[in-house]
Amino acid sequence: MHSKYIISFIICLLMFTAVFAEKHTDNEATEGKEFQPVDMIMSHITDSNEWHLWTTTDEEGHEHHVSIPLPIIIWDGEFKAFLSSKIAHGHTHRGYTMVDGVLTATDGTDKATIVDLFSGLEGKYVDLSITKNTTAMFISILLLLLIFITMAKSYKKNKLKPRGIAAFLEPIVVFIREEVAIPNIGENKTDKYLPYLLTVFFFIWFNNLLGLLPTFPGGANVTGNIAVTLVLALCTMVIVNLNGNKHYWKEIFTPDVPILMYPIMIPVEIIGIFTKPFALMIRLFANITAGHIIVLSLIGMIFIFKSAFVSVGAIPMTLFVLLLELLVAALQAYIFTVLSALFIGLAVKEHH
Amino acid sequence: MDGVGLIYVGIGLVVIGVGLGIGRIGGQAMDAIARQPEASGKIQSAMLIAAGLIEGVGLFAIALGGFIK
């Protein structure tokens, strides 16, 4: 019954692709254009303002790009919103264009960063576009909601024995609770932090897996985007420091060392508050991005050597790395959750 | 001579240290599992946590090396 919803969701996504995908033609002939492996890899692992699907080259050497246009939302004194297909391939619309899939202002003004919020937004534009990564996040959020609401509802019907998707995911939920949360946080405080740990685990895991798909609706490098991992790590940092008990703060400001050591130990402990989430952020970002780069480099080998025979070696290697990435996808989600639980546990556990 | 090249030597040294550390964790975990196979689950998760923490140091070095040009 519920699998029907999931199948229709996927069909809807595919229809979305079919309806909105637009074709653009580059006017420059691409005859004799060298294959640029770094450009290819960077365009796959970075964010962009359109969801590129595929490129074909016709007999005259013109490239046809098929991509899903995404909404562009800009605030630069006035509010501008339009689809990225209007600025694709050199077209200019209301002072903006797209260079290699990334929004750029034609008059050379810079994109505002978070620092500019404090120093003033003069002469900069605020980019609030729904980019490829944002779209991919929406898709994974929809998928998570669909799966977990279905799972929660199925417990109403089968109170004792889980069925369907619930039977598949219940062991994972139980594993996170019994093996990750309880040993680190302690029996009586686990239930307060378990929702966060489960959310983080499944969000990272689903996004890692969707990132391994070659094309729409996956293929965006969400967990390999440092902004996404920054926010996830920031969530852990906020939870740890807001819930830290007396013992946690005592360890930082009056550590159990001779008084003479305080000028060294207190700064080290204060830096430690920030390095823990920083390590979480860098670990997830670097692992996922590195995995994508390895897969793309192995595929790129075929085009670098311009020989089909290279694929005899490259394809099995890619398959091997992709299978390894399936493990890494789960492992990185697990490590992020375990370390979050560990840091939360260190901050809230009772000491006697 | 500028010191930029030395940064990469430093990153290499960090990565060697991280490799030695994770190798040691893996090896010791193997020993521990061989000694007490029934505790392999607990040993594995402890091993992953320790390896994850050390791996963070190596990734720190690599990421910082990417920022310093």
Short mmCIF file of C-alpha atoms in Angstrom, two decimals:
data_model
loop_
_atom_site.label_atom_id
_atom_site.label_comp_id
_atom_site.label_asym_id
_atom_site.label_seq_id
_atom_site.Cartn_x
_atom_site.Cartn_y
_atom_site.Cartn_z
CA MET A 1 0.00 0.00 0.00
CA HIS A 2 2.57 2.54 1.10
CA SER A 3 5.10 1.46 -1.46
CA LYS A 4 2.61 2.91 -3.96
CA TYR A 5 3.24 6.38 -2.53
CA ILE A 6 6.99 5.96 -2.83
CA ILE A 7 6.75 4.73 -6.42
CA SER A 8 4.44 7.60 -7.37
CA PHE A 9 6.85 10.03 -5.69
CA ILE A 10 9.69 8.76 -7.87
CA ILE A 11 7.50 8.91 -10.99
CA CYS A 12 6.60 12.52 -10.09
CA LEU A 13 10.28 13.36 -9.85
CA LEU A 14 10.95 11.81 -13.24
CA MET A 15 8.00 13.70 -14.77
CA PHE A 16 9.38 16.88 -13.24
CA THR A 17 12.59 16.18 -15.11
CA ALA A 18 10.80 15.52 -18.37
CA VAL A 19 8.69 18.67 -18.17
CA PHE A 20 11.25 21.14 -16.94
CA ALA A 21 14.44 19.96 -18.54
CA GLU A 22 15.40 22.45 -21.20
CA LYS A 23 17.74 22.22 -24.10
CA HIS A 24 20.35 24.83 -24.86
CA THR A 25 22.84 25.01 -27.63
CA ASP A 26 26.32 26.44 -27.45
CA ASN A 27 27.10 28.43 -30.55
CA GLU A 28 30.82 27.85 -30.42
CA ALA A 29 31.98 24.77 -32.26
CA THR A 30 33.61 22.38 -29.83
CA GLU A 31 35.69 20.58 -32.41
CA GLY A 32 39.12 19.83 -31.04
CA LYS A 33 38.24 21.05 -27.56
CA GLU A 34 40.49 19.36 -25.02
CA PHE A 35 38.85 17.36 -22.24
CA GLN A 36 39.47 19.23 -18.98
CA PRO A 37 39.34 16.71 -16.11
CA VAL A 38 39.64 19.32 -13.34
CA ASP A 39 36.76 21.38 -14.78
CA MET A 40 34.62 18.26 -15.13
CA ILE A 41 35.30 17.15 -11.56
CA MET A 42 34.82 20.61 -10.05
CA SER A 43 31.52 21.14 -11.85
CA HIS A 44 30.30 17.84 -10.39
CA ILE A 45 31.29 18.44 -6.79
CA THR A 46 30.44 22.12 -6.45
CA ASP A 47 27.05 23.76 -6.23
CA SER A 48 25.43 25.29 -9.30
CA ASN A 49 22.36 27.25 -10.31
CA GLU A 50 21.08 24.66 -12.76
CA TRP A 51 20.83 20.90 -12.59
CA HIS A 52 22.83 19.70 -15.54
CA LEU A 53 21.64 16.36 -16.91
CA TRP A 54 23.57 15.59 -20.05
CA THR A 55 25.36 17.11 -23.04
CA THR A 56 25.25 15.85 -26.61
CA THR A 57 27.35 16.94 -29.56
CA ASP A 58 25.81 16.98 -33.05
CA GLU A 59 27.60 16.49 -36.39
CA GLU A 60 28.50 20.17 -36.67
CA GLY A 61 30.26 20.05 -33.32
CA HIS A 62 27.69 22.13 -31.41
CA GLU A 63 27.06 21.08 -27.83
CA HIS A 64 23.49 20.65 -26.64
CA HIS A 65 23.10 20.89 -22.87
CA VAL A 66 20.02 19.46 -21.22
CA SER A 67 19.51 20.76 -17.72
CA ILE A 68 16.77 21.49 -15.22
CA PRO A 69 16.47 25.24 -14.62
CA LEU A 70 16.27 26.26 -10.99
CA PRO A 71 14.81 29.44 -9.50
CA ILE A 72 17.20 32.34 -8.93
CA ILE A 73 16.34 34.73 -6.15
CA ILE A 74 18.44 37.86 -5.74
CA TRP A 75 18.20 40.90 -3.52
CA ASP A 76 20.33 43.83 -4.67
CA GLY A 77 18.31 46.81 -3.55
CA GLU A 78 15.34 45.33 -5.33
CA PHE A 79 13.98 41.84 -5.33
CA LYS A 80 14.58 39.73 -8.44
CA ALA A 81 13.34 36.23 -9.10
CA PHE A 82 13.54 34.28 -12.36
CA LEU A 83 14.41 30.85 -13.67
CA SER A 84 18.05 30.07 -14.42
CA SER A 85 17.13 29.06 -18.00
CA LYS A 86 16.87 32.79 -18.78
CA ILE A 87 20.57 33.29 -18.07
CA ALA A 88 21.88 29.98 -19.40
CA HIS A 89 24.69 29.92 -21.96
CA GLY A 90 25.73 33.50 -22.14
CA HIS A 91 22.28 35.09 -21.99
CA THR A 92 21.93 38.06 -19.68
CA HIS A 93 18.79 38.85 -17.72
CA ARG A 94 18.34 41.87 -15.41
CA GLY A 95 22.09 42.27 -14.97
CA TYR A 96 23.00 38.69 -14.26
CA THR A 97 24.42 35.78 -16.19
CA MET A 98 25.71 32.29 -15.51
CA VAL A 99 29.37 31.25 -15.84
CA ASP A 100 29.89 27.47 -15.74
CA GLY A 101 26.51 27.04 -14.09
CA VAL A 102 27.18 29.60 -11.35
CA LEU A 103 25.33 32.90 -11.05
CA THR A 104 27.50 35.97 -11.76
CA ALA A 105 26.72 39.65 -11.99
CA THR A 106 27.55 41.15 -15.38
CA ASP A 107 28.83 44.43 -13.86
CA GLY A 108 31.29 42.55 -11.67
CA THR A 109 29.67 43.15 -8.27
CA ASP A 110 30.45 40.52 -5.66
CA LYS A 111 28.15 38.07 -3.98
CA ALA A 112 27.52 39.03 -0.37
CA THR A 113 28.96 36.70 2.24
CA ILE A 114 27.94 36.25 5.87
CA VAL A 115 30.65 38.75 6.88
CA ASP A 116 28.99 41.46 4.77
CA LEU A 117 25.90 41.23 6.96
CA PHE A 118 27.93 43.03 9.62
CA SER A 119 30.06 45.30 7.44
CA GLY A 120 27.24 46.48 5.19
CA LEU A 121 25.72 45.19 1.96
CA GLU A 122 26.64 48.22 -0.17
CA GLY A 123 27.54 47.26 -3.72
CA LYS A 124 26.94 43.55 -3.20
CA TYR A 125 24.07 41.28 -4.06
CA VAL A 126 22.44 38.73 -1.78
CA ASP A 127 21.99 35.39 -3.49
CA LEU A 128 19.10 33.39 -2.04
CA SER A 129 18.71 31.10 -5.06
CA ILE A 130 17.34 27.60 -4.83
CA THR A 131 20.54 25.97 -6.07
CA LYS A 132 21.21 22.36 -7.02
CA ASN A 133 22.21 21.44 -3.47
CA THR A 134 19.14 23.12 -2.00
CA THR A 135 16.89 21.24 -4.43
CA ALA A 136 18.65 17.99 -3.56
CA MET A 137 18.09 18.72 0.11
CA PHE A 138 14.39 19.36 -0.51
CA ILE A 139 14.18 16.03 -2.32
CA SER A 140 15.88 14.16 0.50
CA ILE A 141 13.72 15.93 3.09
CA LEU A 142 10.60 14.86 1.17
CA LEU A 143 11.95 11.31 0.95
CA LEU A 144 12.76 11.24 4.68
CA LEU A 145 9.32 12.61 5.61
CA LEU A 146 7.60 10.13 3.32
CA ILE A 147 9.51 7.14 4.65
CA PHE A 148 9.36 8.04 8.33
CA ILE A 149 5.72 9.19 8.39
CA THR A 150 4.82 5.93 6.62
CA MET A 151 6.89 4.09 9.21
CA ALA A 152 5.28 5.89 12.15
CA LYS A 153 1.78 5.28 10.77
CA SER A 154 2.43 1.57 10.28
CA TYR A 155 2.97 1.20 14.04
CA LYS A 156 -0.64 2.26 14.60
CA LYS A 157 -1.85 -0.75 12.67
CA ASN A 158 0.72 -3.36 13.69
CA LYS A 159 1.46 -2.52 17.28
CA LEU A 160 3.76 -5.41 18.09
CA LYS A 161 5.32 -6.53 14.86
CA PRO A 162 6.73 -3.95 12.43
CA ARG A 163 5.86 -4.47 8.79
CA GLY A 164 7.07 -3.12 5.47
CA ILE A 165 9.51 -0.22 5.59
CA ALA A 166 9.24 -0.17 9.39
CA ALA A 167 10.65 -3.70 9.61
CA PHE A 168 13.62 -2.57 7.56
CA LEU A 169 14.39 0.62 9.47
CA GLU A 170 13.52 -0.43 13.00
CA PRO A 171 16.81 -2.31 13.56
CA ILE A 172 18.74 0.80 12.51
CA VAL A 173 16.76 3.05 14.85
CA VAL A 174 17.21 0.54 17.67
CA PHE A 175 20.93 0.30 16.86
CA ILE A 176 21.36 4.08 17.13
CA ARG A 177 19.50 4.07 20.43
CA GLU A 178 21.08 1.05 22.09
CA GLU A 179 24.62 1.10 20.69
CA VAL A 180 25.24 4.79 20.06
CA ALA A 181 23.06 6.91 22.33
CA ILE A 182 22.73 4.92 25.57
CA PRO A 183 26.45 4.00 26.07
CA ASN A 184 27.51 7.61 25.46
CA ILE A 185 24.73 9.70 26.96
CA GLY A 186 23.34 7.41 29.63
CA GLU A 187 20.01 5.65 30.05
CA ASN A 188 17.92 8.43 31.58
CA LYS A 189 18.97 11.31 29.31
CA THR A 190 19.06 9.45 25.99
CA ASP A 191 15.46 10.10 25.01
CA LYS A 192 15.97 13.86 25.13
CA TYR A 193 18.77 13.77 22.51
CA LEU A 194 17.72 10.72 20.49
CA PRO A 195 15.51 12.67 18.02
CA TYR A 196 18.47 14.86 17.07
CA LEU A 197 20.85 11.92 16.69
CA LEU A 198 18.37 9.97 14.54
CA THR A 199 17.64 13.01 12.37
CA VAL A 200 21.32 13.69 11.81
CA PHE A 201 22.09 10.05 11.10
CA PHE A 202 19.35 9.55 8.53
CA PHE A 203 19.80 12.97 6.92
CA ILE A 204 23.52 12.38 6.37
CA TRP A 205 23.03 8.77 5.30
CA PHE A 206 20.28 9.53 2.79
CA ASN A 207 22.16 12.47 1.34
CA ASN A 208 25.35 10.42 1.05
CA LEU A 209 23.46 7.69 -0.80
CA LEU A 210 21.60 10.16 -3.05
CA GLY A 211 24.94 11.79 -3.82
CA LEU A 212 26.22 8.49 -5.20
CA LEU A 213 23.48 8.35 -7.84
CA PRO A 214 24.92 9.55 -11.14
CA THR A 215 22.08 11.92 -12.08
CA PHE A 216 18.78 13.48 -11.04
CA PRO A 217 17.24 13.05 -8.41
CA GLY A 218 20.61 12.32 -6.82
CA GLY A 219 24.04 13.36 -7.89
CA ALA A 220 24.23 16.61 -5.94
CA ASN A 221 27.13 16.72 -3.52
CA VAL A 222 25.07 17.82 -0.49
CA THR A 223 27.08 16.32 2.38
CA GLY A 224 30.25 17.20 0.49
CA ASN A 225 29.32 20.88 0.67
CA ILE A 226 31.13 22.61 3.50
CA ALA A 227 28.17 24.91 4.25
CA VAL A 228 25.87 21.94 4.87
CA THR A 229 28.35 20.15 7.13
CA LEU A 230 29.05 23.46 8.88
CA VAL A 231 25.38 23.80 9.84
CA LEU A 232 25.21 20.17 10.98
CA ALA A 233 28.32 20.60 13.13
CA LEU A 234 26.99 23.91 14.45
CA CYS A 235 23.82 22.12 15.58
CA THR A 236 25.92 19.68 17.61
CA MET A 237 27.98 22.55 19.05
CA VAL A 238 24.88 24.48 20.11
CA ILE A 239 23.29 21.40 21.71
CA VAL A 240 26.49 20.52 23.58
CA ASN A 241 27.11 24.01 24.92
CA LEU A 242 23.50 24.86 25.79
CA ASN A 243 23.05 21.63 27.71
CA GLY A 244 26.51 21.47 29.28
CA ASN A 245 26.20 20.92 33.02
CA LYS A 246 28.25 22.33 35.89
CA HIS A 247 30.85 19.61 35.52
CA TYR A 248 31.36 20.40 31.82
CA TRP A 249 32.07 24.08 32.46
CA LYS A 250 34.22 23.27 35.50
CA GLU A 251 36.46 21.11 33.29
CA ILE A 252 36.95 24.08 30.99
CA PHE A 253 37.50 26.96 33.43
CA THR A 254 39.02 25.22 36.45
CA PRO A 255 40.63 22.07 35.07
CA ASP A 256 42.17 19.58 37.48
CA VAL A 257 45.79 20.75 37.04
CA PRO A 258 48.21 22.89 39.12
CA ILE A 259 47.32 26.61 39.10
CA LEU A 260 50.49 27.47 37.15
CA MET A 261 49.17 25.46 34.20
CA TYR A 262 45.92 27.48 33.97
CA PRO A 263 47.19 30.05 31.42
CA ILE A 264 47.92 27.17 29.07
CA MET A 265 45.05 24.82 29.86
CA ILE A 266 42.12 27.26 29.84
CA PRO A 267 42.81 28.59 26.29
CA VAL A 268 43.35 25.01 25.12
CA GLU A 269 40.01 23.94 26.60
CA ILE A 270 38.23 26.96 25.10
CA ILE A 271 39.71 26.24 21.67
CA GLY A 272 38.57 22.64 22.21
CA ILE A 273 34.92 23.82 22.26
CA PHE A 274 35.35 24.93 18.65
CA THR A 275 37.74 22.29 17.30
CA LYS A 276 35.37 19.40 18.08
CA PRO A 277 32.57 20.61 15.77
CA PHE A 278 35.19 21.87 13.31
CA ALA A 279 36.58 18.33 13.05
CA LEU A 280 33.04 17.00 12.53
CA MET A 281 32.52 19.50 9.72
CA ILE A 282 35.83 18.83 7.95
CA ARG A 283 35.62 15.05 8.34
CA LEU A 284 32.25 14.67 6.63
CA PHE A 285 33.01 17.26 3.95
CA ALA A 286 36.43 15.82 3.08
CA ASN A 287 35.39 12.17 3.09
CA ILE A 288 32.38 12.63 0.82
CA THR A 289 34.11 15.06 -1.53
CA ALA A 290 37.17 12.80 -1.76
CA GLY A 291 34.94 9.84 -2.64
CA HIS A 292 33.26 11.79 -5.44
CA ILE A 293 36.62 12.98 -6.77
CA ILE A 294 38.02 9.41 -6.88
CA VAL A 295 35.00 8.09 -8.81
CA LEU A 296 35.08 11.00 -11.27
CA SER A 297 38.84 10.73 -11.75
CA LEU A 298 38.61 7.03 -12.58
CA ILE A 299 35.85 7.69 -15.11
CA GLY A 300 37.84 10.68 -16.40
CA MET A 301 40.83 8.39 -17.11
CA ILE A 302 38.96 6.98 -20.11
CA PHE A 303 38.61 10.46 -21.61
CA ILE A 304 42.12 11.58 -20.68
CA PHE A 305 43.68 8.63 -22.55
CA LYS A 306 40.99 8.84 -25.29
CA SER A 307 40.87 5.07 -25.48
CA ALA A 308 38.04 2.63 -24.85
CA PHE A 309 40.55 0.04 -23.69
CA VAL A 310 41.27 2.05 -20.54
CA SER A 311 37.68 1.37 -19.48
CA VAL A 312 38.63 -2.31 -19.02
CA GLY A 313 40.59 -1.17 -16.00
CA ALA A 314 38.68 1.99 -15.09
CA ILE A 315 35.15 0.57 -14.92
CA PRO A 316 35.89 -2.28 -12.46
CA MET A 317 37.92 0.16 -10.35
CA THR A 318 35.00 2.62 -10.37
CA LEU A 319 32.64 -0.15 -9.37
CA PHE A 320 34.96 -1.10 -6.51
CA VAL A 321 35.25 2.50 -5.30
CA LEU A 322 31.48 2.99 -5.58
CA LEU A 323 30.87 -0.10 -3.46
CA LEU A 324 33.41 1.22 -0.97
CA GLU A 325 31.54 4.54 -1.03
CA LEU A 326 28.33 2.70 -0.06
CA LEU A 327 30.18 1.62 3.09
CA VAL A 328 31.67 5.08 3.62
CA ALA A 329 28.20 6.66 3.25
CA ALA A 330 26.91 4.66 6.20
CA LEU A 331 30.19 4.85 8.12
CA GLN A 332 30.43 8.66 7.96
CA ALA A 333 26.80 9.04 9.04
CA TYR A 334 27.55 6.64 11.90
CA ILE A 335 30.76 8.42 12.94
CA PHE A 336 29.07 11.83 12.88
CA THR A 337 26.27 10.44 15.08
CA VAL A 338 28.64 8.62 17.46
CA LEU A 339 30.86 11.66 17.92
CA SER A 340 27.84 13.93 18.41
CA ALA A 341 26.54 11.50 21.03
CA LEU A 342 29.98 11.37 22.63
CA PHE A 343 30.29 15.16 22.84
CA ILE A 344 26.73 15.50 24.15
CA GLY A 345 27.43 12.71 26.64
CA LEU A 346 30.61 14.42 27.90
CA ALA A 347 28.62 17.59 28.48
CA VAL A 348 25.51 16.18 30.16
CA LYS A 349 26.59 12.97 31.92
CA GLU A 350 26.35 12.98 35.71
CA HIS A 351 29.67 12.49 37.50
CA HIS A 352 29.83 11.08 40.98
CA MET B 1 62.86 30.74 -1.16
CA ASP B 2 59.36 31.05 0.19
CA GLY B 3 57.96 28.68 2.78
CA VAL B 4 54.90 27.56 0.82
CA GLY B 5 56.48 24.27 -0.21
CA LEU B 6 57.27 23.51 3.41
CA ILE B 7 53.54 23.64 4.20
CA TYR B 8 53.03 20.66 1.93
CA VAL B 9 55.93 18.83 3.57
CA GLY B 10 54.21 19.51 6.88
CA ILE B 11 50.92 18.13 5.58
CA GLY B 12 52.79 15.04 4.41
CA LEU B 13 54.31 14.59 7.86
CA VAL B 14 50.87 14.93 9.48
CA VAL B 15 49.42 12.36 7.12
CA ILE B 16 52.28 9.94 7.90
CA GLY B 17 51.53 10.36 11.59
CA VAL B 18 47.81 9.82 11.04
CA GLY B 19 48.54 6.71 8.96
CA LEU B 20 50.74 5.28 11.69
CA GLY B 21 48.10 6.09 14.30
CA ILE B 22 45.17 4.54 12.45
CA GLY B 23 47.31 1.53 11.52
CA ARG B 24 48.14 1.02 15.15
CA ILE B 25 44.49 1.31 16.18
CA GLY B 26 43.49 -1.22 13.53
CA GLY B 27 46.26 -3.63 14.48
CA GLN B 28 45.55 -3.43 18.19
CA ALA B 29 41.83 -3.89 17.56
CA MET B 30 42.66 -7.04 15.56
CA ASP B 31 44.74 -8.32 18.48
CA ALA B 32 41.94 -7.55 20.89
CA ILE B 33 39.33 -9.30 18.72
CA ALA B 34 41.61 -12.34 18.38
CA ARG B 35 41.92 -12.46 22.15
CA GLN B 36 38.23 -11.92 22.86
CA PRO B 37 36.12 -12.64 19.78
CA GLU B 38 32.87 -12.30 21.75
CA ALA B 39 33.61 -8.59 22.42
CA SER B 40 34.26 -7.82 18.75
CA GLY B 41 31.24 -5.51 18.40
CA LYS B 42 32.31 -3.23 21.24
CA ILE B 43 35.94 -3.25 20.10
CA GLN B 44 34.92 -2.33 16.55
CA SER B 45 32.83 0.66 17.57
CA ALA B 46 35.54 1.90 19.94
CA MET B 47 38.06 1.44 17.13
CA LEU B 48 35.92 3.45 14.71
CA ILE B 49 35.54 6.32 17.19
CA ALA B 50 39.29 6.47 17.87
CA ALA B 51 40.12 6.19 14.17
CA GLY B 52 37.56 8.90 13.39
CA LEU B 53 39.12 11.27 15.90
CA ILE B 54 42.63 10.73 14.54
CA GLU B 55 41.44 10.94 10.94
CA GLY B 56 40.11 14.39 11.81
CA VAL B 57 43.68 15.59 12.42
CA GLY B 58 44.81 14.45 8.98
CA LEU B 59 41.82 16.04 7.28
CA PHE B 60 42.52 19.25 9.24
CA ALA B 61 45.98 19.35 7.75
CA ILE B 62 44.77 18.63 4.23
CA ALA B 63 41.93 21.16 4.41
CA LEU B 64 44.16 23.88 5.87
CA GLY B 65 46.74 23.12 3.20
CA GLY B 66 44.06 23.76 0.62
CA PHE B 67 43.35 27.21 2.09
CA ILE B 68 47.00 28.32 2.35
CA LYS B 69 48.28 29.25 -1.06
#
